[in-house]
mmCIF file of C-alpha atoms in Angstrom:
data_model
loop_
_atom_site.group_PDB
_atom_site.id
_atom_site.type_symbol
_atom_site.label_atom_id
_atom_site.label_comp_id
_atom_site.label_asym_id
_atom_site.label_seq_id
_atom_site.Cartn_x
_atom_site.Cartn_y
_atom_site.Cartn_z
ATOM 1 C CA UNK O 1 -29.628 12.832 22.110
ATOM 2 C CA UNK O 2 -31.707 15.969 22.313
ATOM 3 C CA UNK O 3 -33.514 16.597 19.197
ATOM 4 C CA UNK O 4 -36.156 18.627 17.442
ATOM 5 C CA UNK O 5 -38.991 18.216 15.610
ATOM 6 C CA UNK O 6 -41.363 19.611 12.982
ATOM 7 C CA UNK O 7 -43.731 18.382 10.810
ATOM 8 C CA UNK O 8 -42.539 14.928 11.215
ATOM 9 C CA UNK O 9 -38.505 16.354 10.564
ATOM 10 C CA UNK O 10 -36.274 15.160 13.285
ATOM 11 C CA UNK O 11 -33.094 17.467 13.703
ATOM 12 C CA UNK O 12 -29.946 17.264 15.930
ATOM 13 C CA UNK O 13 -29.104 19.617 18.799
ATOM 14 C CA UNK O 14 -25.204 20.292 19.693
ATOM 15 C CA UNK O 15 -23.872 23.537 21.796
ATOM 16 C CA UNK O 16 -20.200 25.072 20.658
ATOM 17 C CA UNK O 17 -18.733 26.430 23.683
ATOM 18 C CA UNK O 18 -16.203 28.484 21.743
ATOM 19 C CA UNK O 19 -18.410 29.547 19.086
ATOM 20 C CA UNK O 20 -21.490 30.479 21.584
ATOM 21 C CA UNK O 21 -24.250 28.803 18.979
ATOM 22 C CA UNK O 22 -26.487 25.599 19.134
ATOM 23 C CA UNK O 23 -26.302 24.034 15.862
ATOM 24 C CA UNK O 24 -27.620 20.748 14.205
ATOM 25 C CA UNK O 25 -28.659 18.809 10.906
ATOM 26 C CA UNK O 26 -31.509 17.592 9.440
ATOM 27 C CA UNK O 27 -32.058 13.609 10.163
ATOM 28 C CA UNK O 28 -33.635 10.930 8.323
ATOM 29 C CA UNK O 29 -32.371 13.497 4.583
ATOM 30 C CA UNK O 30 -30.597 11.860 1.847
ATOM 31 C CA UNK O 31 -29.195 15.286 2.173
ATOM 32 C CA UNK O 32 -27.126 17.948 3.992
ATOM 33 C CA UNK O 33 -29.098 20.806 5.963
ATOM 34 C CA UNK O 34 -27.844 22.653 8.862
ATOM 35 C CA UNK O 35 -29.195 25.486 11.017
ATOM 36 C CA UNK O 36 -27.861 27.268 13.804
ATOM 37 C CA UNK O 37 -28.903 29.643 16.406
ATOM 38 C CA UNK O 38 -27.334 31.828 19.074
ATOM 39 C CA UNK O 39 -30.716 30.773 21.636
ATOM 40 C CA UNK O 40 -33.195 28.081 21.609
ATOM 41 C CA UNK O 41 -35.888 30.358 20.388
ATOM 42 C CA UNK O 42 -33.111 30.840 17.284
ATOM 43 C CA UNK O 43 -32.134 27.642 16.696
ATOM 44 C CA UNK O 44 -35.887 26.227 16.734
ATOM 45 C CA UNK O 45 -36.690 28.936 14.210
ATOM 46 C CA UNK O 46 -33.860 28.011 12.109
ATOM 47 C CA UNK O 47 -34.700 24.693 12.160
ATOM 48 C CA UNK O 48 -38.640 25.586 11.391
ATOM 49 C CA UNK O 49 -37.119 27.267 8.047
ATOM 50 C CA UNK O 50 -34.653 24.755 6.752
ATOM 51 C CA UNK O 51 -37.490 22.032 6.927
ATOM 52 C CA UNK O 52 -40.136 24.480 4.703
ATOM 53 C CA UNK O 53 -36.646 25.493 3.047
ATOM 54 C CA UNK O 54 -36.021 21.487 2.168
ATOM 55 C CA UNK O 55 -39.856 20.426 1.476
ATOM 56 C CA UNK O 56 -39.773 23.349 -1.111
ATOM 57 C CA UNK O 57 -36.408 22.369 -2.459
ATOM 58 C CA UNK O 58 -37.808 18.605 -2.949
ATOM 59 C CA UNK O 59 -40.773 19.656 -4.025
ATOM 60 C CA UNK O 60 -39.559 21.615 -7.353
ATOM 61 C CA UNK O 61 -37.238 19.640 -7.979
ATOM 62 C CA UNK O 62 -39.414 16.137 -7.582
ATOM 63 C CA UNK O 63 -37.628 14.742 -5.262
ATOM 64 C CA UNK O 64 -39.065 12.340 -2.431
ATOM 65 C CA UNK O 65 -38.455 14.335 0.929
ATOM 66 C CA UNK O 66 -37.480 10.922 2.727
ATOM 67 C CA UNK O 67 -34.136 9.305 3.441
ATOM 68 C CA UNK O 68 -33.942 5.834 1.759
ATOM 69 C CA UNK O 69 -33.824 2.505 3.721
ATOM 70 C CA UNK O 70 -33.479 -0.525 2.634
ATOM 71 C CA UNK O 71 -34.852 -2.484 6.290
ATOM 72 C CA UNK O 72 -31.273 -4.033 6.939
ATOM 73 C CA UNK O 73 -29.109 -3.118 9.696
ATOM 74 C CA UNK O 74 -26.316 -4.860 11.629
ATOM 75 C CA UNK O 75 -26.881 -4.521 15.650
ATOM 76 C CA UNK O 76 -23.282 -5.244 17.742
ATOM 77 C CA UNK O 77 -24.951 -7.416 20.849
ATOM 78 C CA UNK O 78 -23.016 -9.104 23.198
ATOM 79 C CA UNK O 79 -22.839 -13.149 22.603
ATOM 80 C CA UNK O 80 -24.560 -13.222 25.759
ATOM 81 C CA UNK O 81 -27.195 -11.140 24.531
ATOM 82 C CA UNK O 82 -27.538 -12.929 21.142
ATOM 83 C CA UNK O 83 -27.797 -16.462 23.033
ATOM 84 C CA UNK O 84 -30.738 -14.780 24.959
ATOM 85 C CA UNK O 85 -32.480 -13.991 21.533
ATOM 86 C CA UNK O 86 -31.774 -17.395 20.195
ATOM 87 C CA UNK O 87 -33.262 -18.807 23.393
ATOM 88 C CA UNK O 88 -36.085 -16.625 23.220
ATOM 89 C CA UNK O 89 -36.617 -16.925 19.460
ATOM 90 C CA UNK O 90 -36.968 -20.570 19.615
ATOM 91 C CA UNK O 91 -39.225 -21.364 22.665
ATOM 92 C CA UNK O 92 -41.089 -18.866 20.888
ATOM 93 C CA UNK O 93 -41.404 -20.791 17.622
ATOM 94 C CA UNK O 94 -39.592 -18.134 15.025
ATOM 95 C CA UNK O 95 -36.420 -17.002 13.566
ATOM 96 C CA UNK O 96 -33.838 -14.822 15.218
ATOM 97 C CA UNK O 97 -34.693 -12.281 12.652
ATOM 98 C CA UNK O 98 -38.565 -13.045 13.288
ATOM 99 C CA UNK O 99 -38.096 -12.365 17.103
ATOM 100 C CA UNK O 100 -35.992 -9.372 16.922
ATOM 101 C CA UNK O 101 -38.541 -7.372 13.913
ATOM 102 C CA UNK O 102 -41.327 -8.248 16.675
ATOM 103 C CA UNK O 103 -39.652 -6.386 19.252
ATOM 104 C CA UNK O 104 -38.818 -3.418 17.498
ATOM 105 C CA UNK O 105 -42.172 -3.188 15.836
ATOM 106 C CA UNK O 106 -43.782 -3.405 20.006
ATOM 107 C CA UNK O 107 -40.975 -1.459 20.652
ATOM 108 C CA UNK O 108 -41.539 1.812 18.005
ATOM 109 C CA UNK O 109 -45.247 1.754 18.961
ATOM 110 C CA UNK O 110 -44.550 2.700 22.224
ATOM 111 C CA UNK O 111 -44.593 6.508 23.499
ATOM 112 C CA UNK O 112 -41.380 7.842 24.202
ATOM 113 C CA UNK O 113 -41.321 9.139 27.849
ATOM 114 C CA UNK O 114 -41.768 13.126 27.966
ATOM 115 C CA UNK O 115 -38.697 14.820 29.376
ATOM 116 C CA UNK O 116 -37.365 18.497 29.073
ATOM 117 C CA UNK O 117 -34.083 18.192 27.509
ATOM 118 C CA UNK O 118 -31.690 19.575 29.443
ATOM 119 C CA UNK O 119 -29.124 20.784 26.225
ATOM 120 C CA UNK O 120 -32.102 22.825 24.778
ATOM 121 C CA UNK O 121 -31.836 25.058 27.720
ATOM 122 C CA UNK O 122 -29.504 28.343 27.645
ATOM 123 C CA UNK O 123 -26.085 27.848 28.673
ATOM 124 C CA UNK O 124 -26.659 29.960 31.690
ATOM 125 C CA UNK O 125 -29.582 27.933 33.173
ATOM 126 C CA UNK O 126 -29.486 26.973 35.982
ATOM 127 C CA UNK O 127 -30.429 23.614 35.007
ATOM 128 C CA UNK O 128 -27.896 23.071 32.245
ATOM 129 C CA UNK O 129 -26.060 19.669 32.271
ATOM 130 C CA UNK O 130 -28.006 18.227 35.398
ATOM 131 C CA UNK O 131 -28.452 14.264 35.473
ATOM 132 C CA UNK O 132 -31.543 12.980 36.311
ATOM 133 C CA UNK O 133 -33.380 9.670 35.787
ATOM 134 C CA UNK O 134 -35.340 8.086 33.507
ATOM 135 C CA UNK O 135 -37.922 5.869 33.670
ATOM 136 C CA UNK O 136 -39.508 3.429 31.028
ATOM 137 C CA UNK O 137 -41.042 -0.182 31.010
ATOM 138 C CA UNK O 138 -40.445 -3.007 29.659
ATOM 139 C CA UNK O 139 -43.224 -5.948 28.482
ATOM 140 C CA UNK O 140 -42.225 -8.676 31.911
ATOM 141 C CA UNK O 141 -41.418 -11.208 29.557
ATOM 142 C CA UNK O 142 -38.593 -8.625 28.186
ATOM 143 C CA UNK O 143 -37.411 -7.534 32.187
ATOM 144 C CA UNK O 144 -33.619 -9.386 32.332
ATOM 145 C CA UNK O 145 -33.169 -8.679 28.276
ATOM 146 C CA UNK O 146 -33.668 -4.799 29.397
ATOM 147 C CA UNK O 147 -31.334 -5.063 32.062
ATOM 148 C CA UNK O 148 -28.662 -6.289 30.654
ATOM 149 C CA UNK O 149 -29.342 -3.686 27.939
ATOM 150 C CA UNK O 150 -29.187 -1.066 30.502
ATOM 151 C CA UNK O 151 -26.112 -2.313 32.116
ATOM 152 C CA UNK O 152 -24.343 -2.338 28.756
ATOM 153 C CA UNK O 153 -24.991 0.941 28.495
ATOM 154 C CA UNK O 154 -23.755 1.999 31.977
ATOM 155 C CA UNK O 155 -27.401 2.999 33.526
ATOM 156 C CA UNK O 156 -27.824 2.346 37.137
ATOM 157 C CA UNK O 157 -30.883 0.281 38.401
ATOM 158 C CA UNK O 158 -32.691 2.328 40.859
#
């Protein structure tokens, strides 16, 4: 998903063909704000000012500017998957629930991978909608887990 950010604000990017405009919302919000933009340059701008617009908002009103979470989510895995967790889970001594909160606490620590995102750029760039690869890596003891991860997804192995 192409995104944007500001001052810590993540925000969605979408293109309407028939309406010529990027658009997107403010993430992470226990509210509603959209902005929209006929270019990139305009739709960055417009999403500059409905963060400031939102801080503001929260801020005389005394409201907390962050979305609420209450550190429980349900994750569809494959039984396959889930009997690899279990597996790894125990030889490692912990919980299920132990094992999984360590690898998404390694896993958010980690850099994303810089890449230019291809639905930020103007419809008539040349550019526009071109596949291309991706790269990341994975801790070796977490190799097979990955790759059936990316498999589920439909990713090729290169």
């Amino acid at each position: 998903m192409n995104t944007l950010k500001y001052k810590g604000y993540i925000g969605s990017v979408a293109y309407s063909e028939p309406d010529k405009v990027f658009f997107g919302k403010l993430e992470g919000i226990d509210a509603l704000v959209n902005y929209e933009g006929e270019s990139v340059a305009e739709l960055t701008a417009a999403f500059h000012e409905a963060v400031d617009d939102y801080l503001a908002l929260c801020e005389d009103i005394g409201q907390k500017p962050e979305k609420s979470y209450t550190g429980t989510f349900n994750v569809r895995i494959s039984p396959a998957t889930h009997r690899q967790i279990a597996n790894r889970a125990m030889e490692a001594g912990i919980s299920i629930n132990a094992f999984v909160k360590k690898v998404l606490d390694e896993a958010v620590q980690q850099p994303l991978p810089a890449q230019e995102p291809a639905m930020l750029m103007e419809p008539d760039s040349p550019r526009y909608g071109i596949k291309g690869n991706i790269g990341f890596s994975v801790p070796s003891k977490d190799v097979d887990f990955a790759k059936e991860l990316a498999k589920h997804l439909g990713w090729k192995e290169v």
